[in-house]
Every structure is written in structure tokens, then in C-alpha cells.
mmCIF file of C-alpha atoms in Angstrom:
data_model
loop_
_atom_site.group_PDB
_atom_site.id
_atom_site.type_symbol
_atom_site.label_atom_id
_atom_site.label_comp_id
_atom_site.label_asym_id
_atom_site.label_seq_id
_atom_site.Cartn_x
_atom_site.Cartn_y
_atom_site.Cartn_z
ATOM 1 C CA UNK A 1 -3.878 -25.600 27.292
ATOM 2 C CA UNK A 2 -5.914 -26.550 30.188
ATOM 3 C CA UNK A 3 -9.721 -25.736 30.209
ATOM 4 C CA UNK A 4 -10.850 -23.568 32.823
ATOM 5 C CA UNK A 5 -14.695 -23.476 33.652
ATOM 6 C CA UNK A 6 -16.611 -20.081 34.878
ATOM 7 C CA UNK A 7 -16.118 -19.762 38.782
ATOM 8 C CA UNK A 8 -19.460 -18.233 39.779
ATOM 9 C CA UNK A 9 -18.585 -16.695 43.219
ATOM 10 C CA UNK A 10 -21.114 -17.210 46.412
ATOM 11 C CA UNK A 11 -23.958 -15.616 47.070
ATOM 12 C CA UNK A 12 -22.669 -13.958 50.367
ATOM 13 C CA UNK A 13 -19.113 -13.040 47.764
ATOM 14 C CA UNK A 14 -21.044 -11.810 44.880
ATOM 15 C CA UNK A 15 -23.094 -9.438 47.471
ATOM 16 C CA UNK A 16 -20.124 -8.086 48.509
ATOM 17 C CA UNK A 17 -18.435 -7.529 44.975
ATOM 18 C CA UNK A 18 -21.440 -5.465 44.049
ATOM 19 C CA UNK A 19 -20.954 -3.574 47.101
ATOM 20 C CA UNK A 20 -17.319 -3.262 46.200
ATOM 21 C CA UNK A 21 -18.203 -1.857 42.843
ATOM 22 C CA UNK A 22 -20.744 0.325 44.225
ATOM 23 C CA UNK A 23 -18.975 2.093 46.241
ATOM 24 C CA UNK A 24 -16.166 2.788 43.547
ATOM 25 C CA UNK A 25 -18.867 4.175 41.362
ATOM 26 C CA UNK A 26 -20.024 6.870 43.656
ATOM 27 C CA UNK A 27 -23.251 5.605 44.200
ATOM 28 C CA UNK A 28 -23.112 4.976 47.865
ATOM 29 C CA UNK A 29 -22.216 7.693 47.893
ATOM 30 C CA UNK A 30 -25.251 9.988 46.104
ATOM 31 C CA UNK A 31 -26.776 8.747 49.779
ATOM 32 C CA UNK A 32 -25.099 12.623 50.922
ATOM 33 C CA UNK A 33 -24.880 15.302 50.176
ATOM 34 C CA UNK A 34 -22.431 18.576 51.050
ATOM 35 C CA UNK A 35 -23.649 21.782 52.421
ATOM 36 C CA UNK A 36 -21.803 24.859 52.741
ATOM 37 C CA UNK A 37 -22.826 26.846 55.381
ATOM 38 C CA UNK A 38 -23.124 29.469 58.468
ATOM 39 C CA UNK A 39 -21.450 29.345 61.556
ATOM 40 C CA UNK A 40 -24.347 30.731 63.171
ATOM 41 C CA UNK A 41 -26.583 27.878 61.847
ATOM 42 C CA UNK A 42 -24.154 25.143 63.665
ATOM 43 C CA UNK A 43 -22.940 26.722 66.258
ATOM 44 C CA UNK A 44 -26.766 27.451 67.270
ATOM 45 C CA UNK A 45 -27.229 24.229 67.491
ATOM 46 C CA UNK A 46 -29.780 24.670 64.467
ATOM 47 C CA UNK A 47 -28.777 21.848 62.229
ATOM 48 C CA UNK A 48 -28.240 19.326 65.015
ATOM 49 C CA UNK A 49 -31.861 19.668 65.351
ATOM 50 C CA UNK A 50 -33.018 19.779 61.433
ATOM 51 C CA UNK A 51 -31.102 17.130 59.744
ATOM 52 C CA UNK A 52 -32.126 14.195 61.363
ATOM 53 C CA UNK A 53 -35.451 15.101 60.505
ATOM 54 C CA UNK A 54 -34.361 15.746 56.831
ATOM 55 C CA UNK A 55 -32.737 11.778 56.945
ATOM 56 C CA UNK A 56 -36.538 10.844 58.496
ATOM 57 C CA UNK A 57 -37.954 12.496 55.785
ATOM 58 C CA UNK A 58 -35.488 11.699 52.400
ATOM 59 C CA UNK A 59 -33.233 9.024 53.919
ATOM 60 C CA UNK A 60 -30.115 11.500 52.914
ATOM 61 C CA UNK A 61 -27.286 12.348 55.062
ATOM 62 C CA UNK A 62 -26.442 15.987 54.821
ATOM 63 C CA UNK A 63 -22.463 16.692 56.032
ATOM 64 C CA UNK A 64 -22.251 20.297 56.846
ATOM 65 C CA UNK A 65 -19.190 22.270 56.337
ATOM 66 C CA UNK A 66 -20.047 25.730 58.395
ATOM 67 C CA UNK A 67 -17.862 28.865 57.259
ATOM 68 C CA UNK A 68 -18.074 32.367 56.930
ATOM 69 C CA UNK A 69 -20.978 33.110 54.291
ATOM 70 C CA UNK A 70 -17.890 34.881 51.702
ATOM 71 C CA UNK A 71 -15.863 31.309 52.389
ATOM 72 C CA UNK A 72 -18.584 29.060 52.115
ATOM 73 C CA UNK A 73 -20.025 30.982 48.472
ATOM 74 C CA UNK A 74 -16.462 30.343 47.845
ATOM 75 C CA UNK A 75 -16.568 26.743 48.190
ATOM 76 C CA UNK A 76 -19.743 26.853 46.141
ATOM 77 C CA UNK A 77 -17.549 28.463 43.181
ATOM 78 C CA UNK A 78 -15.175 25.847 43.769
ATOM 79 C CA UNK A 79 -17.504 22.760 43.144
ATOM 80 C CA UNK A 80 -17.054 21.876 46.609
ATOM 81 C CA UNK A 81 -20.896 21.742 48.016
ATOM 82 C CA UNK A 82 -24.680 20.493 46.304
ATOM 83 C CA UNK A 83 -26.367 22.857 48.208
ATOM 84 C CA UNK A 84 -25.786 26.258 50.224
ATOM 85 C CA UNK A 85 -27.644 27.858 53.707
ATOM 86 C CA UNK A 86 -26.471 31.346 53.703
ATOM 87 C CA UNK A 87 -27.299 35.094 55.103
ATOM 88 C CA UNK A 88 -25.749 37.627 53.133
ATOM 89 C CA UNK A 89 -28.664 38.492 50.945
ATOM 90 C CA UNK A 90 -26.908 40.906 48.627
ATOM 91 C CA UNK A 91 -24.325 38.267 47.933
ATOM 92 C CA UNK A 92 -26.726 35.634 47.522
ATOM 93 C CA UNK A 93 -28.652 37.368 44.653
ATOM 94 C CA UNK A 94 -24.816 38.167 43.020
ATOM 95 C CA UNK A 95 -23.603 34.210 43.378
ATOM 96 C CA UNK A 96 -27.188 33.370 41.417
ATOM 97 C CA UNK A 97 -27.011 36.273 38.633
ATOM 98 C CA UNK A 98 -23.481 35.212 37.935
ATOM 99 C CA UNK A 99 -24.612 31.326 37.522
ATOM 100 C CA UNK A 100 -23.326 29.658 40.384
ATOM 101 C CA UNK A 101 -26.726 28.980 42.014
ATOM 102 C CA UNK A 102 -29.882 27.482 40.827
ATOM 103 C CA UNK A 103 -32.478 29.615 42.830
ATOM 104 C CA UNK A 104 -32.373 31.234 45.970
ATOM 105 C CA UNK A 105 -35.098 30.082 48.591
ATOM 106 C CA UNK A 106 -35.428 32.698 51.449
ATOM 107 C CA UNK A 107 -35.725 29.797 53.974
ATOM 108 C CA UNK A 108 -36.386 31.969 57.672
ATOM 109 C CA UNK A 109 -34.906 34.783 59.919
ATOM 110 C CA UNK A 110 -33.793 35.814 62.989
ATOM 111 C CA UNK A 111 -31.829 39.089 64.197
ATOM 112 C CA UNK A 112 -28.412 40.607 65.183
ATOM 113 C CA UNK A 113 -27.848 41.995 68.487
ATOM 114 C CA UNK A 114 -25.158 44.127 70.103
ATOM 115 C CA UNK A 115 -23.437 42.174 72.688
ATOM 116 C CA UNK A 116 -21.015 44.109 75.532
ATOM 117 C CA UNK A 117 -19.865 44.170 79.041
ATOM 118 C CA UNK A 118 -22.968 44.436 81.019
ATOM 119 C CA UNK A 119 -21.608 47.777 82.874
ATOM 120 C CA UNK A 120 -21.545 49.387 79.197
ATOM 121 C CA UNK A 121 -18.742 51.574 79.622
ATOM 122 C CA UNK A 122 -19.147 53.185 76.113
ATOM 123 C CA UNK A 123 -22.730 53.922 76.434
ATOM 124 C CA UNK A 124 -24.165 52.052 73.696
ATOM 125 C CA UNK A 125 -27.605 50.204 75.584
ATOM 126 C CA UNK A 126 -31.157 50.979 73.475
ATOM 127 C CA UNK A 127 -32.259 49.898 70.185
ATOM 128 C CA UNK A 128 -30.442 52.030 67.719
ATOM 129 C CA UNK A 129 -26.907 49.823 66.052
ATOM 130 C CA UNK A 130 -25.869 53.284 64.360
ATOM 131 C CA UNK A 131 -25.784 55.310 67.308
ATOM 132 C CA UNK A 132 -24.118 52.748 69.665
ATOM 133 C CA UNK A 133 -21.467 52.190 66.401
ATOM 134 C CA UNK A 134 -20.653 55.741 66.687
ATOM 135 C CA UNK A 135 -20.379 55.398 70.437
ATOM 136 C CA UNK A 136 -17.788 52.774 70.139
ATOM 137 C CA UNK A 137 -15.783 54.964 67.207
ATOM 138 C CA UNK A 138 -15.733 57.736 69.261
ATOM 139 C CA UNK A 139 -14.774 56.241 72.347
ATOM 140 C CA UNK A 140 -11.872 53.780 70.816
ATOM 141 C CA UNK A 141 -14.395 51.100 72.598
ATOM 142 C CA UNK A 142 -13.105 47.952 72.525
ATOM 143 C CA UNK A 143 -14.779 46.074 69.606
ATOM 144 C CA UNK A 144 -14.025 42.059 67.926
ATOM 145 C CA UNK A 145 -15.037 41.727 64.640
ATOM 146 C CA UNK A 146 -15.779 38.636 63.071
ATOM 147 C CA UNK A 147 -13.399 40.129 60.320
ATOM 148 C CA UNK A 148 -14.212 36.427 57.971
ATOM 149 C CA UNK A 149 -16.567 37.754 55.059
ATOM 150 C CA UNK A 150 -19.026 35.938 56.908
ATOM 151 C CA UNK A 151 -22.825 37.055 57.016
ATOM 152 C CA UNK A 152 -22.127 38.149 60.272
ATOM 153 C CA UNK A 153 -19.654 40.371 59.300
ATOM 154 C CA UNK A 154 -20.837 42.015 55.996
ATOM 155 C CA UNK A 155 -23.559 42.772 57.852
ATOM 156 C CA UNK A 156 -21.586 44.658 60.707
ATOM 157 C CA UNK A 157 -19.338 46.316 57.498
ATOM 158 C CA UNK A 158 -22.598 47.683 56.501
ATOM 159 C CA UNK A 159 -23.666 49.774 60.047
ATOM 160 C CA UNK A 160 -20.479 51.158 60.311
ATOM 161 C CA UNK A 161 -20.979 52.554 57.115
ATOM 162 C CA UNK A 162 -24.127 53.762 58.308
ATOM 163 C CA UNK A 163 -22.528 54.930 61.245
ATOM 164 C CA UNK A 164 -19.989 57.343 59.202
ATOM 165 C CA UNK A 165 -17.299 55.192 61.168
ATOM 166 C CA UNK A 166 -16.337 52.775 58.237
ATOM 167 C CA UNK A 167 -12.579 53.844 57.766
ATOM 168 C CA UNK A 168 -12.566 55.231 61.726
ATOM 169 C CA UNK A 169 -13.815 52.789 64.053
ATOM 170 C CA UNK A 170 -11.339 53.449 66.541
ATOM 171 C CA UNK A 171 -8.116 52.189 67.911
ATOM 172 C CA UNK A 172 -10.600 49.539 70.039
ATOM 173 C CA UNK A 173 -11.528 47.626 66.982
ATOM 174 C CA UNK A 174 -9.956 44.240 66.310
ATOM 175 C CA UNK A 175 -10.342 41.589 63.422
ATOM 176 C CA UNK A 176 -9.957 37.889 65.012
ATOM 177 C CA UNK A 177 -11.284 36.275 61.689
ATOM 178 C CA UNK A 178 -12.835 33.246 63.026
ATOM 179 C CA UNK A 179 -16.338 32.304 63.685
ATOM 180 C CA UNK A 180 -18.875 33.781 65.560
ATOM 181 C CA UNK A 181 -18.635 31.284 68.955
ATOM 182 C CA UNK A 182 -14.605 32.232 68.859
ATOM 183 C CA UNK A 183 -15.714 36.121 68.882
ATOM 184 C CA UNK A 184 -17.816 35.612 71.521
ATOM 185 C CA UNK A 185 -15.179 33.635 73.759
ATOM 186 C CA UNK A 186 -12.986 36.686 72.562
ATOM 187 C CA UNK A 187 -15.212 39.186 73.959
ATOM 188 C CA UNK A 188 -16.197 37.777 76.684
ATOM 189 C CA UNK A 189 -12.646 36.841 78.234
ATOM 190 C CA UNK A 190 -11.530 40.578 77.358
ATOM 191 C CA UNK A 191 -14.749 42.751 78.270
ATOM 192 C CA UNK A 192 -15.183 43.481 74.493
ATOM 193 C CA UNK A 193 -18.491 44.344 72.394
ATOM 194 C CA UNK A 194 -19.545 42.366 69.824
ATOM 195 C CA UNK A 195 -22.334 41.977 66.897
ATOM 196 C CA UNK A 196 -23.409 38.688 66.675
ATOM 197 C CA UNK A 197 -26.361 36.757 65.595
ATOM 198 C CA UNK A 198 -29.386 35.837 68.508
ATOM 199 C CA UNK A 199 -29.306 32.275 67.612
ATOM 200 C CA UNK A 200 -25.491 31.709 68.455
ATOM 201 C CA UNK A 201 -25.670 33.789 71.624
ATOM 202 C CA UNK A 202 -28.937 31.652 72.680
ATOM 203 C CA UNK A 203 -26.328 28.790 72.723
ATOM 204 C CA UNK A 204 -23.559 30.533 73.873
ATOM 205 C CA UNK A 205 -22.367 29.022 77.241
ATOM 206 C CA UNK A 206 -19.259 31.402 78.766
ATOM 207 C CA UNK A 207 -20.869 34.587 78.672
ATOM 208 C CA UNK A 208 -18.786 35.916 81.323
ATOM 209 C CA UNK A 209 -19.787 39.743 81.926
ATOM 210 C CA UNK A 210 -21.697 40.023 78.640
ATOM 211 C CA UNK A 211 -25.435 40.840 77.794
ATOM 212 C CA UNK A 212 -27.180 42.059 75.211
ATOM 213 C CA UNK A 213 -27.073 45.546 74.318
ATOM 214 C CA UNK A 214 -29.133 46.803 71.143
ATOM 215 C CA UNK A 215 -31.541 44.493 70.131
ATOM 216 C CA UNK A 216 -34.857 45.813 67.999
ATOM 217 C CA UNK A 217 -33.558 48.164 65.538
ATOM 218 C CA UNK A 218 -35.142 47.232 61.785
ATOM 219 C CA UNK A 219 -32.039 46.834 60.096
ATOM 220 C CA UNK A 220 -30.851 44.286 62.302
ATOM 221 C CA UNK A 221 -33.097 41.883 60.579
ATOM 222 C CA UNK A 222 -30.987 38.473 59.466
ATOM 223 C CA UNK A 223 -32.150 36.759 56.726
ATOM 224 C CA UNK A 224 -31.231 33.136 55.682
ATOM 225 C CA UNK A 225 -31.399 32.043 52.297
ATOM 226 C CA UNK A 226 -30.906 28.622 50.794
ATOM 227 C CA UNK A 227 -29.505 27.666 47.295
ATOM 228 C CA UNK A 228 -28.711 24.717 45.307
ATOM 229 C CA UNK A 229 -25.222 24.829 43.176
ATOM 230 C CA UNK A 230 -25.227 25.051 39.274
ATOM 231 C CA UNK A 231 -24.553 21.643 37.881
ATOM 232 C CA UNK A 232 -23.953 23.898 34.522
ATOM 233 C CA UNK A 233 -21.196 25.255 36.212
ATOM 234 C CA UNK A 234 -20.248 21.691 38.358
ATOM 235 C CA UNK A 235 -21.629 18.516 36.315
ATOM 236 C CA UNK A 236 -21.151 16.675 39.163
ATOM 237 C CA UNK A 237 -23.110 18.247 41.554
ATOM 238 C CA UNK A 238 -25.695 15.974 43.653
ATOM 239 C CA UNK A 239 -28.396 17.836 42.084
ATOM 240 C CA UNK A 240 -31.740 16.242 42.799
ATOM 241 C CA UNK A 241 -30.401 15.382 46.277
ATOM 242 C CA UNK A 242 -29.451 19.180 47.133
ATOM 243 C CA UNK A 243 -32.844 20.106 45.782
ATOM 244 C CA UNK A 244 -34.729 17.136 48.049
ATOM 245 C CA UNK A 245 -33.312 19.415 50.571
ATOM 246 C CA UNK A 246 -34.104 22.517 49.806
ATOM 247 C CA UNK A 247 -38.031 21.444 48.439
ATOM 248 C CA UNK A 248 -37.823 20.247 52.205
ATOM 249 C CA UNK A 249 -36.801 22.575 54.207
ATOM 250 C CA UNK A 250 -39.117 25.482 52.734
ATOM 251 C CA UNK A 251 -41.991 22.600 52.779
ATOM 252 C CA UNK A 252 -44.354 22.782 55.918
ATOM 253 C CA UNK A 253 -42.806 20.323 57.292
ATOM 254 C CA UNK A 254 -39.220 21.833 57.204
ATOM 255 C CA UNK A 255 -40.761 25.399 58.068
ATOM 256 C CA UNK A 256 -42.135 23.449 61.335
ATOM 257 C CA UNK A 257 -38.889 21.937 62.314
ATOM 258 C CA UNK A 258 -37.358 25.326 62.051
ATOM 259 C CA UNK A 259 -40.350 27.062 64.324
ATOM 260 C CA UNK A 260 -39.612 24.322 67.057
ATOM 261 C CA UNK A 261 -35.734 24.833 67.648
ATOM 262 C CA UNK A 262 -36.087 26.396 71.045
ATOM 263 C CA UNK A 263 -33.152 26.857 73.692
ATOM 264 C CA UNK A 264 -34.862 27.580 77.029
ATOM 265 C CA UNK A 265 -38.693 27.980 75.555
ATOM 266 C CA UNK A 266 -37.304 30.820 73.126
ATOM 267 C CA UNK A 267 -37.357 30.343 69.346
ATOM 268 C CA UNK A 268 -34.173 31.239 67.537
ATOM 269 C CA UNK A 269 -34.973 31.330 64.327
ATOM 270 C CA UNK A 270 -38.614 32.060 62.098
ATOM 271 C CA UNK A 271 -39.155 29.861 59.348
ATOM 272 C CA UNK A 272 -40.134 32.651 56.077
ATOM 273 C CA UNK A 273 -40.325 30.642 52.979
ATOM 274 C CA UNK A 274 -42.290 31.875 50.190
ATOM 275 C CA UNK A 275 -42.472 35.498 51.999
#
């Protein structure tokens, strides 16, 4: 049997072997993480803004899958995402008590706002969401609900409970199930009202014949909330990365990247960490 001496590859080749091997072991890519999010938050045009800042800051990539808030909790269960930038308070506190989450961060705000056919044929302008909601009921107004568990939507679920309207909203009311820019485009290409969040509208483009509505009314308030998954639950969560990102974004320095999201010189969202 021939001898066969050690071939000891290249420096250029060996480089690229441990490159090879990196990659196979996951740790290229620990350099991202997932996050499971809002529509509202992309579609705003929110985290276009804040994650390049976040890579500035940590040198992380962050890819954003943006959902419903029911869906993207889902995904959560599922293992699917590190970390989570919600607004559906209620279910927020739920997904942590039952172990899913880590902590929830109350991160910042902004409001809803009723958005309709700038005539108003229903009757629904001022600054009261129940009263317009039983406007619309009574007047089989046309309505498009996100009708996607989203934040969006729980929260509208909520004032037509309010409004004594929750199992009689009238024949006007639709479900499209989709995000909140595909309600808008909805609404605004069949003269329909819609609740949606300020941030998305700020960005909206083809508002048609819309405008806002009711805007001002307390229980409007939209609160976002940010969590980082279980790794009890998922062992391979990206833990210390998702939490790089949330001890960021409720840092100063997050909180200020948040404040200075502006479309036109107005703010869309206030930065409430801590609060």
C-alpha cells in the first residue's frame, strides 16, 4: 500500500472551507434574526427607517415577517420568530402568562382613526368611535374590516362591542382579511369606511375620496409592545440576538429613532418605553 502524506490545503482554500463549515453550522447565520410583526409597522414605512440603525448599532440584520398581530403570535407559538413587535395588548400579556414570551416591553404608541368618504354619507365625523360605529350599524354603511386577528382588528372587534353593534353591524360590513394597506385600497376604490391605524394612513398614497373621520377619542389609543420568544418553549431561538434588539429599541437611542420617523414633518409613532 502506497503512502499518502497530509495535503494541507491553501490558505485562500482553507479560508473558504471554514466558511463552508460555517455556514452549515448556523453560525452565519446567528448574524439575523426573525421578527414577527405588524402590518402597520411596515407598511408605515416604520421599520425601513429603524433597522438600519439597529445594524449601525449591533451589526444584526433583522428580516421582518409583517402579519396580522393573531398570525404573527401564531408564528411565535410555532418557533418561527426570536423576537415579536406587536399591538394587541390583551393578547400580548396572554402569549407571556402562557410561556411563549420572555417579557413584554411596551416599546411606543400611536392612534386609530376612522377613515370614510370625505362627503360622510352616514354621519359619523367628530371624535366619538362608538357613536359613529352605531351610525354605520344603523345605516347598513358600507364598512371593510381588516377581518385578520390583526391588532387592527381586535381592536375594531372591541368598539363594536362597545357600540352594542357586535353581532349587528349591518348588511354594509365586509371582512377582506388582508392587511391594513389592502383595506385601505379597498375602501378607497369603493367609497367605504374604515378603522385603521395613523401611521399606515400617513403613508398611504391612493386615498381617493377618503379622509379622516374620528380621530381623538381615548380609547383609540394604539399601543405597541415588543417581546422576545421563550427559548424554554423553542431551544433554538436566537435569544441574545432578539434581546440586543429589544434592550435597543426601548434604549434612548432606539426611543429617538422612533420619535424621528416623520412623513411630511408629522410624527407617526411616540416612543413609551418604561411608561
Amino acid at each position: 500500500m502506497k503512502n499518502f502524506k497530509f495535503f494541507r490545503p491553501p490558505a485562500l482554500i482553507h479560508k473558504a472551507l471554514v466558511a463552508t463549515i460555517l455556514v452549515a453550522s448556523g453560525s452565519v447565520f446567528a448574524q439575523s434574526i426573525t421578527m414577527a410583526s405588524t402590518t402597520s409597522t411596515e407598511q408605515s414605512g416604520l421599520f425601513g427607517h429603524l433597522m438600519p440603525e439597529f445594524k449601525k448599532a449591533s451589526g444584526l440584520d433583522v428580516k421582518v415577517v409583517a402579519l396580522g398581530t393573531g398570525q404573527a403570535l401564531d408564528m411565535a407559538r410555532r418557533g418561527d420568530a426570536d423576537v415579536l413587535f406587536v399591538h394587541d395588548q390583551v393578547a400580548e400579556e396572554k402569549f407571556v402568562a402562557d410561556g411563549w414570551g420572555v417579557k413584554r416591553y411596551p416599546v411606543m404608541y400611536n392612534d386609530f382613526i376612522l377613515i370614510g368618504p370625505k362627503n360622510d354619507p352616514v354621519g359619523t365625523q367628530g371624535k366619538d368611535i362608538v357613536q359613529a360605529l352605531q351610525k354605520l350599524s344603523a345605516a347598513n354603511g358600507n364598512f371593510i374590516s381588516r377581518g385578520d386577528k390583526s391588532g387592527t382588528h381586535a381592536a375594531e372587534l372591541r368598539y363594536w362591542k362597545l357600540a352594542g353593534a357586535d353581532a349587528a353591524k349591518g348588511s354594509g360590513y365586509k371582512e377582506c382579511g388582508c392587511g391594513m394597506g389592502p383595506a385601505l385600497n379597498i375602501a378607497a376604490s369603493s367609497g367605504a369606511y374604515v378603522l385603521a391605524d395613523r401611521g399606515t394612513w400617513l403613508n398611504f398614497k391612493n386615498r381617493a375620496d377618503l379622509a379622516i373621520l374620528v380621530e381623538g377619542d381615548t380609547k383609540l389609543f394604539n399601543q405597541y409592545g415588543v417581546m422576545v420568544v421563550n427559548p424554554a418553549k423553542h431551544p433554538h431561538v436566537k435569544t441574545q440576538d432578539a434581546q440586543k434588539f429589544v434592550d435597543w429599541v426601548v434604549s434612548p437611542a432606539g426611543q429617538q429613532a422612533i420619535a424621528g420617523y416623520k412623513i411630511g414633518g408629522e410624527q407617526l409613532f411616540f416612543p413609551n418605553a418604561g411608561k
